[in-house]
Structures are given as structure tokens and as C-alpha cells.
């Protein structure tokens, strides 16, 4: 045990502070309530655990079926956006970065990471035109990738209104 600024530091105090600050307590509280449902020993208890989530899952399933044509269109739009972004970035950046943008499939990695806003940072544009194109693609990507969520949300709300 050592003294630092009038406060004693022990392994127990350090662990307690780390335990509280990392959200471990919250995680354990959540696991305490879900563990019985996950590790149900009998078919009856498993059935009881699944009944709680049965109605919401069915509502989501009905929502997806009701809007499947719109969701397919949104998915196709996402694929087209990925291909357009990858092709554009390949033609803009291939001479400046022949290893990073060696082919359109290689550029698709950049496109997916940019459009989904993950942005690992391992591949990025270095030319002015490439940066401008990336900014436009990133902005459009937010809209294109948010579209399926908006469609699903509207469908779920419609199902909820029908159920009431």
C-alpha cells in the first residue's frame, strides 16, 4: 500500500474504481436478468422466455414482409452507391495511390467503410479531387444507408397501429 496525496491506493481501491468506470457493474446487472432465459434448462422455461419477445419479433417480421419491395430497392441503391463510389475513387486516386486503389474491388473496401461511416482510416484519398469526392460520397452515404431504417421504422409503426 502506498500513500499518494493523502489517499491510500490499494489493489482493491484501484479495482473498484476501474470496475465502476468501465460499466462492468451495468453489464453484470443485465446478464443477471437475461442469463436465466438464455440458459433455460427445461422447454417450459425456454418457451416462457421466448413468449416475452414473440410479439415484437412477429411485428418486425410482418413489417419486413409488408415493405420488402421498398427494402429491396433500398438495398439495390446501397449496392449501386458502393459501386459508384468505388469506381469514382478508383479513377480519381489510382495514379496517386496505386497500392491503395489498385482496382475497383480494392476501392470497394474504402467505399463500404466510408458509406457506413466506420472509416478505419487505412485507405483514404490524398488528392484534392479525391477528398472532395469522398466528402460528397460520405454525405450521400448517410442518406442512402439510413433509408432502410426509415422504411422499417415506418412499417413497424404501421403494424403497431394495426394491432391497436
PDB file of N, CA and C in Angstrom, residues 49-111:
ATOM      1  N   UNK A  49     -39.610 -17.785 -21.745  1.00  0.00           N
ATOM      2  CA  UNK A  49     -38.687 -16.702 -22.078  1.00  0.00           C
ATOM      3  C   UNK A  49     -38.931 -16.195 -23.487  1.00  0.00           C
ATOM      4  N   UNK A  50     -39.288 -17.101 -24.407  1.00  0.00           N
ATOM      5  CA  UNK A  50     -39.494 -16.670 -25.790  1.00  0.00           C
ATOM      6  C   UNK A  50     -40.821 -15.960 -25.988  1.00  0.00           C
ATOM      7  N   UNK A  51     -41.804 -16.224 -25.142  1.00  0.00           N
ATOM      8  CA  UNK A  51     -43.115 -15.575 -25.274  1.00  0.00           C
ATOM      9  C   UNK A  51     -42.984 -14.070 -25.115  1.00  0.00           C
ATOM     10  N   UNK A  52     -42.091 -13.644 -24.240  1.00  0.00           N
ATOM     11  CA  UNK A  52     -41.913 -12.216 -23.994  1.00  0.00           C
ATOM     12  C   UNK A  52     -41.476 -11.476 -25.258  1.00  0.00           C
ATOM     13  N   UNK A  53     -40.677 -12.131 -26.093  1.00  0.00           N
ATOM     14  CA  UNK A  53     -40.155 -11.486 -27.290  1.00  0.00           C
ATOM     15  C   UNK A  53     -40.886 -11.902 -28.557  1.00  0.00           C
ATOM     16  N   UNK A  54     -41.849 -12.798 -28.439  1.00  0.00           N
ATOM     17  CA  UNK A  54     -42.538 -13.328 -29.607  1.00  0.00           C
ATOM     18  C   UNK A  54     -43.316 -12.257 -30.359  1.00  0.00           C
ATOM     19  N   UNK A  55     -44.093 -11.469 -29.665  1.00  0.00           N
ATOM     20  CA  UNK A  55     -44.930 -10.456 -30.322  1.00  0.00           C
ATOM     21  C   UNK A  55     -44.094  -9.387 -31.032  1.00  0.00           C
ATOM     22  N   UNK A  56     -43.067  -8.814 -30.385  1.00  0.00           N
ATOM     23  CA  UNK A  56     -42.243  -7.826 -31.104  1.00  0.00           C
ATOM     24  C   UNK A  56     -41.523  -8.404 -32.318  1.00  0.00           C
ATOM     25  N   UNK A  57     -41.037  -9.638 -32.203  1.00  0.00           N
ATOM     26  CA  UNK A  57     -40.351 -10.252 -33.342  1.00  0.00           C
ATOM     27  C   UNK A  57     -41.316 -10.510 -34.492  1.00  0.00           C
ATOM     28  N   UNK A  58     -42.531 -10.918 -34.169  1.00  0.00           N
ATOM     29  CA  UNK A  58     -43.533 -11.112 -35.223  1.00  0.00           C
ATOM     30  C   UNK A  58     -43.883  -9.784 -35.885  1.00  0.00           C
ATOM     31  N   UNK A  59     -43.945  -8.714 -35.099  1.00  0.00           N
ATOM     32  CA  UNK A  59     -44.237  -7.388 -35.667  1.00  0.00           C
ATOM     33  C   UNK A  59     -43.129  -6.960 -36.622  1.00  0.00           C
ATOM     34  N   UNK A  60     -41.890  -7.220 -36.248  1.00  0.00           N
ATOM     35  CA  UNK A  60     -40.772  -6.882 -37.133  1.00  0.00           C
ATOM     36  C   UNK A  60     -40.840  -7.719 -38.403  1.00  0.00           C
ATOM     37  N   UNK A  61     -41.147  -9.005 -38.264  1.00  0.00           N
ATOM     38  CA  UNK A  61     -41.277  -9.871 -39.437  1.00  0.00           C
ATOM     39  C   UNK A  61     -42.384  -9.409 -40.371  1.00  0.00           C
ATOM     40  N   UNK A  62     -43.534  -9.040 -39.810  1.00  0.00           N
ATOM     41  CA  UNK A  62     -44.635  -8.529 -40.640  1.00  0.00           C
ATOM     42  C   UNK A  62     -44.239  -7.226 -41.309  1.00  0.00           C
ATOM     43  N   UNK A  63     -43.494  -6.394 -40.601  1.00  0.00           N
ATOM     44  CA  UNK A  63     -43.048  -5.114 -41.163  1.00  0.00           C
ATOM     45  C   UNK A  63     -42.124  -5.331 -42.352  1.00  0.00           C
ATOM     46  N   UNK A  64     -41.205  -6.264 -42.213  1.00  0.00           N
ATOM     47  CA  UNK A  64     -40.269  -6.551 -43.308  1.00  0.00           C
ATOM     48  C   UNK A  64     -41.021  -7.105 -44.512  1.00  0.00           C
ATOM     49  N   UNK A  65     -41.957  -8.029 -44.258  1.00  0.00           N
ATOM     50  CA  UNK A  65     -42.733  -8.587 -45.377  1.00  0.00           C
ATOM     51  C   UNK A  65     -43.576  -7.517 -46.054  1.00  0.00           C
ATOM     52  N   UNK A  66     -44.146  -6.604 -45.280  1.00  0.00           N
ATOM     53  CA  UNK A  66     -45.010  -5.569 -45.857  1.00  0.00           C
ATOM     54  C   UNK A  66     -44.227  -4.603 -46.733  1.00  0.00           C
ATOM     55  N   UNK A  67     -42.984  -4.356 -46.396  1.00  0.00           N
ATOM     56  CA  UNK A  67     -42.186  -3.367 -47.135  1.00  0.00           C
ATOM     57  C   UNK A  67     -41.017  -3.990 -47.878  1.00  0.00           C
ATOM     58  N   UNK A  68     -41.108  -5.275 -48.195  1.00  0.00           N
ATOM     59  CA  UNK A  68     -39.956  -5.948 -48.802  1.00  0.00           C
ATOM     60  C   UNK A  68     -39.556  -5.347 -50.140  1.00  0.00           C
ATOM     61  N   UNK A  69     -40.517  -4.877 -50.935  1.00  0.00           N
ATOM     62  CA  UNK A  69     -40.158  -4.282 -52.229  1.00  0.00           C
ATOM     63  C   UNK A  69     -39.350  -3.003 -52.027  1.00  0.00           C
ATOM     64  N   UNK A  70     -39.791  -2.169 -51.088  1.00  0.00           N
ATOM     65  CA  UNK A  70     -39.034  -0.942 -50.803  1.00  0.00           C
ATOM     66  C   UNK A  70     -37.661  -1.262 -50.218  1.00  0.00           C
ATOM     67  N   UNK A  71     -37.583  -2.282 -49.382  1.00  0.00           N
ATOM     68  CA  UNK A  71     -36.298  -2.662 -48.802  1.00  0.00           C
ATOM     69  C   UNK A  71     -35.348  -3.204 -49.865  1.00  0.00           C
ATOM     70  N   UNK A  72     -35.875  -3.942 -50.826  1.00  0.00           N
ATOM     71  CA  UNK A  72     -35.037  -4.430 -51.930  1.00  0.00           C
ATOM     72  C   UNK A  72     -34.522  -3.253 -52.747  1.00  0.00           C
ATOM     73  N   UNK A  73     -35.392  -2.285 -53.020  1.00  0.00           N
ATOM     74  CA  UNK A  73     -34.967  -1.088 -53.762  1.00  0.00           C
ATOM     75  C   UNK A  73     -33.884  -0.343 -52.986  1.00  0.00           C
ATOM     76  N   UNK A  74     -34.065  -0.205 -51.671  1.00  0.00           N
ATOM     77  CA  UNK A  74     -33.061   0.474 -50.847  1.00  0.00           C
ATOM     78  C   UNK A  74     -31.744  -0.298 -50.849  1.00  0.00           C
ATOM     79  N   UNK A  75     -31.819  -1.624 -50.785  1.00  0.00           N
ATOM     80  CA  UNK A  75     -30.615  -2.450 -50.813  1.00  0.00           C
ATOM     81  C   UNK A  75     -29.890  -2.308 -52.151  1.00  0.00           C
ATOM     82  N   UNK A  76     -30.641  -2.306 -53.243  1.00  0.00           N
ATOM     83  CA  UNK A  76     -30.037  -2.117 -54.568  1.00  0.00           C
ATOM     84  C   UNK A  76     -29.399  -0.734 -54.662  1.00  0.00           C
ATOM     85  N   UNK A  77     -30.069   0.280 -54.102  1.00  0.00           N
ATOM     86  CA  UNK A  77     -29.497   1.635 -54.092  1.00  0.00           C
ATOM     87  C   UNK A  77     -28.187   1.660 -53.309  1.00  0.00           C
ATOM     88  N   UNK A  78     -28.124   0.917 -52.205  1.00  0.00           N
ATOM     89  CA  UNK A  78     -26.893   0.840 -51.426  1.00  0.00           C
ATOM     90  C   UNK A  78     -25.775   0.200 -52.242  1.00  0.00           C
ATOM     91  N   UNK A  79     -26.087  -0.895 -52.925  1.00  0.00           N
ATOM     92  CA  UNK A  79     -25.075  -1.560 -53.753  1.00  0.00           C
ATOM     93  C   UNK A  79     -24.607  -0.664 -54.893  1.00  0.00           C
ATOM     94  N   UNK A  80     -25.553   0.045 -55.519  1.00  0.00           N
ATOM     95  CA  UNK A  80     -25.180   0.961 -56.603  1.00  0.00           C
ATOM     96  C   UNK A  80     -24.291   2.083 -56.077  1.00  0.00           C
ATOM     97  N   UNK A  81     -24.612   2.586 -54.895  1.00  0.00           N
ATOM     98  CA  UNK A  81     -23.815   3.661 -54.302  1.00  0.00           C
ATOM     99  C   UNK A  81     -22.400   3.167 -54.000  1.00  0.00           C
ATOM    100  N   UNK A  82     -22.283   1.952 -53.489  1.00  0.00           N
ATOM    101  CA  UNK A  82     -20.959   1.376 -53.217  1.00  0.00           C
ATOM    102  C   UNK A  82     -20.163   1.257 -54.511  1.00  0.00           C
ATOM    103  N   UNK A  83     -20.789   0.731 -55.554  1.00  0.00           N
ATOM    104  CA  UNK A  83     -20.097   0.561 -56.830  1.00  0.00           C
ATOM    105  C   UNK A  83     -19.712   1.908 -57.439  1.00  0.00           C
ATOM    106  N   UNK A  84     -20.630   2.884 -57.396  1.00  0.00           N
ATOM    107  CA  UNK A  84     -20.343   4.218 -57.931  1.00  0.00           C
ATOM    108  C   UNK A  84     -19.196   4.874 -57.163  1.00  0.00           C
ATOM    109  N   UNK A  85     -19.241   4.798 -55.837  1.00  0.00           N
ATOM    110  CA  UNK A  85     -18.190   5.404 -55.016  1.00  0.00           C
ATOM    111  C   UNK A  85     -16.843   4.736 -55.271  1.00  0.00           C
ATOM    112  N   UNK A  86     -16.836   3.412 -55.343  1.00  0.00           N
ATOM    113  CA  UNK A  86     -15.582   2.685 -55.580  1.00  0.00           C
ATOM    114  C   UNK A  86     -15.016   2.999 -56.960  1.00  0.00           C
ATOM    115  N   UNK A  87     -15.884   3.021 -57.961  1.00  0.00           N
ATOM    116  CA  UNK A  87     -15.420   3.318 -59.322  1.00  0.00           C
ATOM    117  C   UNK A  87     -14.867   4.731 -59.410  1.00  0.00           C
ATOM    118  N   UNK A  88     -15.600   5.683 -58.857  1.00  0.00           N
ATOM    119  CA  UNK A  88     -15.149   7.073 -58.889  1.00  0.00           C
ATOM    120  C   UNK A  88     -13.823   7.265 -58.182  1.00  0.00           C
ATOM    121  N   UNK A  89     -13.700   6.689 -56.997  1.00  0.00           N
ATOM    122  CA  UNK A  89     -12.463   6.847 -56.238  1.00  0.00           C
ATOM    123  C   UNK A  89     -11.306   6.126 -56.925  1.00  0.00           C
ATOM    124  N   UNK A  90     -11.574   5.002 -57.539  1.00  0.00           N
ATOM    125  CA  UNK A  90     -10.525   4.286 -58.272  1.00  0.00           C
ATOM    126  C   UNK A  90      -9.975   5.163 -59.394  1.00  0.00           C
ATOM    127  N   UNK A  91     -10.854   5.747 -60.186  1.00  0.00           N
ATOM    128  CA  UNK A  91     -10.389   6.568 -61.308  1.00  0.00           C
ATOM    129  C   UNK A  91      -9.740   7.871 -60.844  1.00  0.00           C
ATOM    130  N   UNK A  92     -10.157   8.400 -59.710  1.00  0.00           N
ATOM    131  CA  UNK A  92      -9.581   9.652 -59.203  1.00  0.00           C
ATOM    132  C   UNK A  92      -8.228   9.411 -58.531  1.00  0.00           C
ATOM    133  N   UNK A  93      -8.110   8.354 -57.732  1.00  0.00           N
ATOM    134  CA  UNK A  93      -6.934   8.160 -56.875  1.00  0.00           C
ATOM    135  C   UNK A  93      -5.931   7.118 -57.368  1.00  0.00           C
ATOM    136  N   UNK A  94      -6.217   6.368 -58.408  1.00  0.00           N
ATOM    137  CA  UNK A  94      -5.347   5.241 -58.771  1.00  0.00           C
ATOM    138  C   UNK A  94      -3.926   5.658 -59.113  1.00  0.00           C
ATOM    139  N   UNK A  95      -3.739   6.826 -59.721  1.00  0.00           N
ATOM    140  CA  UNK A  95      -2.376   7.245 -60.066  1.00  0.00           C
ATOM    141  C   UNK A  95      -1.637   7.783 -58.848  1.00  0.00           C
ATOM    142  N   UNK A  96      -2.347   8.433 -57.947  1.00  0.00           N
ATOM    143  CA  UNK A  96      -1.709   8.970 -56.749  1.00  0.00           C
ATOM    144  C   UNK A  96      -1.409   7.868 -55.731  1.00  0.00           C
ATOM    145  N   UNK A  97      -2.255   6.845 -55.679  1.00  0.00           N
ATOM    146  CA  UNK A  97      -2.086   5.747 -54.722  1.00  0.00           C
ATOM    147  C   UNK A  97      -2.324   4.405 -55.419  1.00  0.00           C
ATOM    148  N   UNK A  98      -1.376   3.943 -56.205  1.00  0.00           N
ATOM    149  CA  UNK A  98      -1.601   2.704 -56.957  1.00  0.00           C
ATOM    150  C   UNK A  98      -1.772   1.460 -56.080  1.00  0.00           C
ATOM    151  N   UNK A  99      -1.230   1.463 -54.873  1.00  0.00           N
ATOM    152  CA  UNK A  99      -1.394   0.298 -53.997  1.00  0.00           C
ATOM    153  C   UNK A  99      -2.741   0.326 -53.277  1.00  0.00           C
ATOM    154  N   UNK A 100      -3.151   1.495 -52.811  1.00  0.00           N
ATOM    155  CA  UNK A 100      -4.404   1.599 -52.054  1.00  0.00           C
ATOM    156  C   UNK A 100      -5.623   1.410 -52.945  1.00  0.00           C
ATOM    157  N   UNK A 101      -5.579   1.954 -54.147  1.00  0.00           N
ATOM    158  CA  UNK A 101      -6.705   1.868 -55.077  1.00  0.00           C
ATOM    159  C   UNK A 101      -6.245   1.147 -56.343  1.00  0.00           C
ATOM    160  N   UNK A 102      -5.796  -0.091 -56.182  1.00  0.00           N
ATOM    161  CA  UNK A 102      -5.252  -0.864 -57.300  1.00  0.00           C
ATOM    162  C   UNK A 102      -6.331  -1.341 -58.262  1.00  0.00           C
ATOM    163  N   UNK A 103      -7.541  -1.521 -57.762  1.00  0.00           N
ATOM    164  CA  UNK A 103      -8.644  -1.991 -58.603  1.00  0.00           C
ATOM    165  C   UNK A 103      -9.963  -1.494 -58.010  1.00  0.00           C
ATOM    166  N   UNK A 104     -11.025  -1.657 -58.774  1.00  0.00           N
ATOM    167  CA  UNK A 104     -12.338  -1.251 -58.258  1.00  0.00           C
ATOM    168  C   UNK A 104     -12.730  -2.105 -57.048  1.00  0.00           C
ATOM    169  N   UNK A 105     -12.512  -3.422 -57.056  1.00  0.00           N
ATOM    170  CA  UNK A 105     -12.809  -4.182 -55.832  1.00  0.00           C
ATOM    171  C   UNK A 105     -12.004  -3.707 -54.618  1.00  0.00           C
ATOM    172  N   UNK A 106     -10.745  -3.309 -54.826  1.00  0.00           N
ATOM    173  CA  UNK A 106      -9.964  -2.749 -53.715  1.00  0.00           C
ATOM    174  C   UNK A 106     -10.576  -1.442 -53.232  1.00  0.00           C
ATOM    175  N   UNK A 107     -11.053  -0.639 -54.151  1.00  0.00           N
ATOM    176  CA  UNK A 107     -11.679   0.635 -53.787  1.00  0.00           C
ATOM    177  C   UNK A 107     -13.021   0.425 -53.101  1.00  0.00           C
ATOM    178  N   UNK A 108     -13.635  -0.744 -53.301  1.00  0.00           N
ATOM    179  CA  UNK A 108     -14.909  -1.022 -52.628  1.00  0.00           C
ATOM    180  C   UNK A 108     -14.738  -1.081 -51.116  1.00  0.00           C
ATOM    181  N   UNK A 109     -13.567  -1.514 -50.655  1.00  0.00           N
ATOM    182  CA  UNK A 109     -13.303  -1.503 -49.214  1.00  0.00           C
ATOM    183  C   UNK A 109     -13.424  -0.076 -48.687  1.00  0.00           C
ATOM    184  N   UNK A 110     -12.788   0.861 -49.371  1.00  0.00           N
ATOM    185  CA  UNK A 110     -12.887   2.261 -48.969  1.00  0.00           C
ATOM    186  C   UNK A 110     -14.342   2.722 -49.026  1.00  0.00           C
ATOM    187  N   UNK A 111     -15.057   2.354 -50.088  1.00  0.00           N
ATOM    188  CA  UNK A 111     -16.439   2.802 -50.263  1.00  0.00           C
ATOM    189  C   UNK A 111     -17.333   2.297 -49.137  1.00  0.00           C
TER     190      UNK A 111
END
